[in-house]
C-alpha positions as MATLAB code, in Angstrom:
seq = 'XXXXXXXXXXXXXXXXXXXXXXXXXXXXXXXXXXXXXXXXXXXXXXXXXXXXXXXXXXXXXXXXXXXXXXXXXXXXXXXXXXXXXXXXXXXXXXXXXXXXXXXXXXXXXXXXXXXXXXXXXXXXXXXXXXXXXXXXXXXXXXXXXXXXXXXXXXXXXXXXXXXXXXXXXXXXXXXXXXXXXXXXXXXXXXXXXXXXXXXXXXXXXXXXXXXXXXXXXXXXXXXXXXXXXXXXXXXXXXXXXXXXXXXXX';
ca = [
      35.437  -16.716   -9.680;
      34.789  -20.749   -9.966;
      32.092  -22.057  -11.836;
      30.260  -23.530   -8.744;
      30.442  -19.811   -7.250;
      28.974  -18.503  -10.850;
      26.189  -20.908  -10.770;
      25.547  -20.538   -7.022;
      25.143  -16.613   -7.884;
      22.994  -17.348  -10.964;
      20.774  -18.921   -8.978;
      20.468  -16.869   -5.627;
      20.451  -14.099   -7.662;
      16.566  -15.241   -8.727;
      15.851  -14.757   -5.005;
      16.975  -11.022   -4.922;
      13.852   -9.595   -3.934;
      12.836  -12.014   -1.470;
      13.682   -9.796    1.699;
      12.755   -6.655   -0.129;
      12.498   -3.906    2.264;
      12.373   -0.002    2.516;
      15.352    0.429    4.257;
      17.815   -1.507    2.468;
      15.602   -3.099   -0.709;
      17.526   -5.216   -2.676;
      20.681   -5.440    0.236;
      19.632   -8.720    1.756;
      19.336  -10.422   -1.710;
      22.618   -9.111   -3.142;
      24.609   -9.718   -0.103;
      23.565  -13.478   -0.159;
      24.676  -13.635   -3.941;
      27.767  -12.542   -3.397;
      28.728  -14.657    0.018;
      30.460  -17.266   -1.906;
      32.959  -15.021   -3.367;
      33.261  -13.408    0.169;
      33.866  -16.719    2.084;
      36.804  -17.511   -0.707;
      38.374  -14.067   -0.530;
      38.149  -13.376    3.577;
      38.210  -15.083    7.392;
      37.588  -13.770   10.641;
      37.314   -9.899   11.106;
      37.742   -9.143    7.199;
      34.944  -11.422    6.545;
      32.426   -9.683    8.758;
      33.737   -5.960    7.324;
      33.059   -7.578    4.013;
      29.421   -8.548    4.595;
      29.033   -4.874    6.295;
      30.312   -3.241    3.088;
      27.912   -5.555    0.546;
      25.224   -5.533    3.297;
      24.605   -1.830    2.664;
      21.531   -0.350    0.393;
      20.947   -1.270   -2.868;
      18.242   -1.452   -5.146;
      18.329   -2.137   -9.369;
      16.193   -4.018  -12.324;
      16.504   -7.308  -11.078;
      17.414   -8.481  -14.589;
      20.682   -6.904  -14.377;
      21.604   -7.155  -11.119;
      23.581   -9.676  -12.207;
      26.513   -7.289  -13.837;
      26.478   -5.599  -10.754;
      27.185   -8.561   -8.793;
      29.784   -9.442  -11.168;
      31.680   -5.667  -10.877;
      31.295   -6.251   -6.977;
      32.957   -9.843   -7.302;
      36.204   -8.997   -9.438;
      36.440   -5.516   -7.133;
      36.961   -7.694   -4.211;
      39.014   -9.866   -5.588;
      41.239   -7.028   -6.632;
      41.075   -5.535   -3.204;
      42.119   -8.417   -1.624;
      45.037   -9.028   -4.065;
      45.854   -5.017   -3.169;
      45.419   -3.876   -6.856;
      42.225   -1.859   -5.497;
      42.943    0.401   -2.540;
      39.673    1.995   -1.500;
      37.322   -0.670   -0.050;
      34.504    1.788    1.037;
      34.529    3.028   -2.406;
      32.608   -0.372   -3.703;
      29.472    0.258   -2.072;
      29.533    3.675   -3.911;
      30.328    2.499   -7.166;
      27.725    0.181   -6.709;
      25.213    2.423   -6.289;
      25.992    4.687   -9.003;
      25.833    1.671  -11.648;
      22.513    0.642  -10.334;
      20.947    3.430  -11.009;
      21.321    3.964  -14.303;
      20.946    0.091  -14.671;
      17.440    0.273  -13.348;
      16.289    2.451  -15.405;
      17.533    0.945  -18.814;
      16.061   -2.477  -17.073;
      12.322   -0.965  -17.259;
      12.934    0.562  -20.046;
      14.139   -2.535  -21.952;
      11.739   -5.510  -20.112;
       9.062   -4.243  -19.136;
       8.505   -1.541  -21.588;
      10.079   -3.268  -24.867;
      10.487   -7.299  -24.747;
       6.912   -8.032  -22.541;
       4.734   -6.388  -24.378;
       6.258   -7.909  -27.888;
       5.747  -11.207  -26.555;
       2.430  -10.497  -24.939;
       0.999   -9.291  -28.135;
       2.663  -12.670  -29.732;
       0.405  -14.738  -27.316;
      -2.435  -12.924  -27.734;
      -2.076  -12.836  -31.349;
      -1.515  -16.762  -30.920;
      -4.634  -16.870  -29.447;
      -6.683  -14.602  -31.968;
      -5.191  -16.900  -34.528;
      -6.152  -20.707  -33.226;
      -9.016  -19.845  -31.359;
      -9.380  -19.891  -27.520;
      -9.330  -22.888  -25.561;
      -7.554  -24.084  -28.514;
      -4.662  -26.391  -27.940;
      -2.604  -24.557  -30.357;
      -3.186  -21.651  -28.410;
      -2.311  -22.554  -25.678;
       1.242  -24.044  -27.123;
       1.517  -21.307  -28.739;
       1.235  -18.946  -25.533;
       4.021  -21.532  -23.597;
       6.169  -21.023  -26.478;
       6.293  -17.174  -26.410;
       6.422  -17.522  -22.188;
       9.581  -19.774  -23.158;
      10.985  -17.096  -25.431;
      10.429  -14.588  -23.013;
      11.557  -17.046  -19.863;
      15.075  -17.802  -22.495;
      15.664  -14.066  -23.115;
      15.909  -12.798  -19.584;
      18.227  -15.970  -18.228;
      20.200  -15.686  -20.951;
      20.734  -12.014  -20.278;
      21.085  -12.978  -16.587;
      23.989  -15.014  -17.140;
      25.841  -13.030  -19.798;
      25.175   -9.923  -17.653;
      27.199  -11.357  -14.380;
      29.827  -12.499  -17.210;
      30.219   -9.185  -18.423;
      30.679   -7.927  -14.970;
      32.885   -9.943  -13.814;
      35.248   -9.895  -17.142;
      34.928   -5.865  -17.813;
      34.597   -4.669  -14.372;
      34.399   -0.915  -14.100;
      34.635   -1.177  -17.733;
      31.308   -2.771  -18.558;
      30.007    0.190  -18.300;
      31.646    1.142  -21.934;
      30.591   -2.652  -22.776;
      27.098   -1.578  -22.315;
      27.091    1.785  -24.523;
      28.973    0.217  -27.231;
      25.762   -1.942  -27.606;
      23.452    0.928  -27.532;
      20.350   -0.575  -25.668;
      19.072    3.044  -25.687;
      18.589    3.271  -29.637;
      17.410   -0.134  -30.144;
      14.578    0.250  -27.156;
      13.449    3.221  -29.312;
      12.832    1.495  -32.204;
      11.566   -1.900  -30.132;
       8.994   -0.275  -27.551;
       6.917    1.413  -30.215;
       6.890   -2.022  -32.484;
       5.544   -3.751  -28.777;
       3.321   -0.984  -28.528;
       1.980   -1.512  -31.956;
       1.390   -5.067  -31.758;
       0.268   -4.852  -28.430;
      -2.720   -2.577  -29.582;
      -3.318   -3.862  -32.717;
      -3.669   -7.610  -30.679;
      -6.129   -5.970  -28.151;
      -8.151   -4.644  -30.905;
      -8.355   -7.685  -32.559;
      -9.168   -9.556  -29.597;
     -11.985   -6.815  -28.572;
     -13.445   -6.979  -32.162;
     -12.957  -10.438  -33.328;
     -16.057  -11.997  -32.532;
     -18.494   -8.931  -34.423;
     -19.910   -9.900  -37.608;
     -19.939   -6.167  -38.966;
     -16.697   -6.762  -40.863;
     -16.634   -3.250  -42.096;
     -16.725   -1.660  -38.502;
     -14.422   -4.290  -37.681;
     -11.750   -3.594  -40.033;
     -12.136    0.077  -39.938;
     -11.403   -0.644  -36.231;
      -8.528   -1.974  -36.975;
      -7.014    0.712  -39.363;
      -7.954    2.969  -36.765;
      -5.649    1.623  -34.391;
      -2.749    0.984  -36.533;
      -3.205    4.797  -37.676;
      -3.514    5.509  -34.211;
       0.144    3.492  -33.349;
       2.068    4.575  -35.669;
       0.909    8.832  -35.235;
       1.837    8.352  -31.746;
       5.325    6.590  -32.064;
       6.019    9.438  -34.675;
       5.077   11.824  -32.050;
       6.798   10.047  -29.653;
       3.699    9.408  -27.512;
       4.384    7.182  -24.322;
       3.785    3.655  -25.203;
       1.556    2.981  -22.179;
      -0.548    5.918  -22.831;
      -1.106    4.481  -26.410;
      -2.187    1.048  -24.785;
      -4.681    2.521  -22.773;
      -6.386    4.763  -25.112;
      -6.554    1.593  -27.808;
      -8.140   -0.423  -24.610;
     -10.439    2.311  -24.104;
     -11.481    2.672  -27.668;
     -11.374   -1.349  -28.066;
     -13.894   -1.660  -24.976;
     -16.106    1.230  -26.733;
     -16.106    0.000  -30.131;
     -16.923   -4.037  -28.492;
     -19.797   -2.433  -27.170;
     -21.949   -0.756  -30.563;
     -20.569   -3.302  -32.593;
];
């Protein structure tokens, strides 16, 4: 794979979603990702089986859809040269990475690295005061963090599928994303509780309420990540208790 075709796929791939539908989801977006490597690789009648094979369902964490793009690219490739023999086995193998890649996806951006640098901004706001223009560079700056982490992983995830193929998938548990989400969703569920508290109760003068508010909460956290209590259920009943305590104090 050139580096045009890379950076062609890099960048279509931010469009992935943009024919989303029930039948076939993700199918229209992928497919036009990976037509540069197709229009290399085949001609005439192989060409149109080609876009029929990538042009079936498919449906991931946009995030890394890029690593399954990649698998699909060097796959081809070796089918073409004839060191892969079963060409209606790539949709399939497709599908059973995307899966699993979905779910480690929610689990790891939308569950873990959001609400860390939500709580950030807020906290950035708590700190300078809003309407502040330090807030409010201090908010772009943690949208910039978050915008840097996700391309970054973007591009190093259709690197690792096209270099590893099949065998990113050992790539992938040899950096354990499982047992560092563990560790990283309750700390984003911590400071994304103990930031809505202090945004709820910043503005009471009864300090003592106010602070006991606050222990409260972090009591509250760190209880439920021992228990293992979901992180969004945590969120909600700070919220709720936030919202309560905003309105005696």
């Amino acid at each position: 794979m050139t580096f045009s075709e890379r950076f062609i796929i890099f960048v279509r791939l931010h469009f992935l979603q943009l024919l989303w539908n029930f039948k076939g989801m993700q199918h229209f977006g992928f497919l036009s990702a990976l037509r540069p490597v197709l229009r290399r690789l085949y001609s005439g009648d192989a060409y149109i089986e080609a876009e029929k094979r990538q042009g079936q369902f498919f449906n991931t964490h946009p995030c890394f859809a890029p690593i399954c793009v990649g698998v699909v690219a060097r796959l081809e490739e070796e089918l073409k040269a004839g060191t892969f023999q079963k060409a209606e086995m790539i949709p399939v193998l497709k599908n059973r990475m995307s899966g699993p890649l979905a779910a480690v996806g929610d689990a790891f951006f939308w569950e873990t690295v959001r609400p860390i640098v939500g709580s950030c901004a807020v906290f950035a706001v708590y700190a300078f005061g809003a309407g502040a223009p330090s807030a409010t560079l201090g908010i772009a700056c943690f949208v910039l963090v978050y915008i840097f982490l996700v391309e970054s992983i973007r591009g190093r995830g259709l690197g690792w599928g096209y270099a590893y193929g099949l065998g990113v998938v050992d790539l992938l548990k040899k950096k354990d994303f499982h047992s560092s989400m563990r560790t990283l969703r309750n700390v984003g569920a911590l400071g994304l509780g103990i930031a809505t508290v202090f945004f709820l109760a910043g503005d009471t003068e009864a300090v003592t309420w106010e602070h006991g508010a606050r222990a409260a909460a972090m009591g509250l956290l760190l209880w439920g990540a021992m228990k293992k209590l979901s992180p969004t259920l945590m969120l909600y009943l700070l919220v709720a208790g936030g919202m309560a305590l905003g309105m005696f104090l």
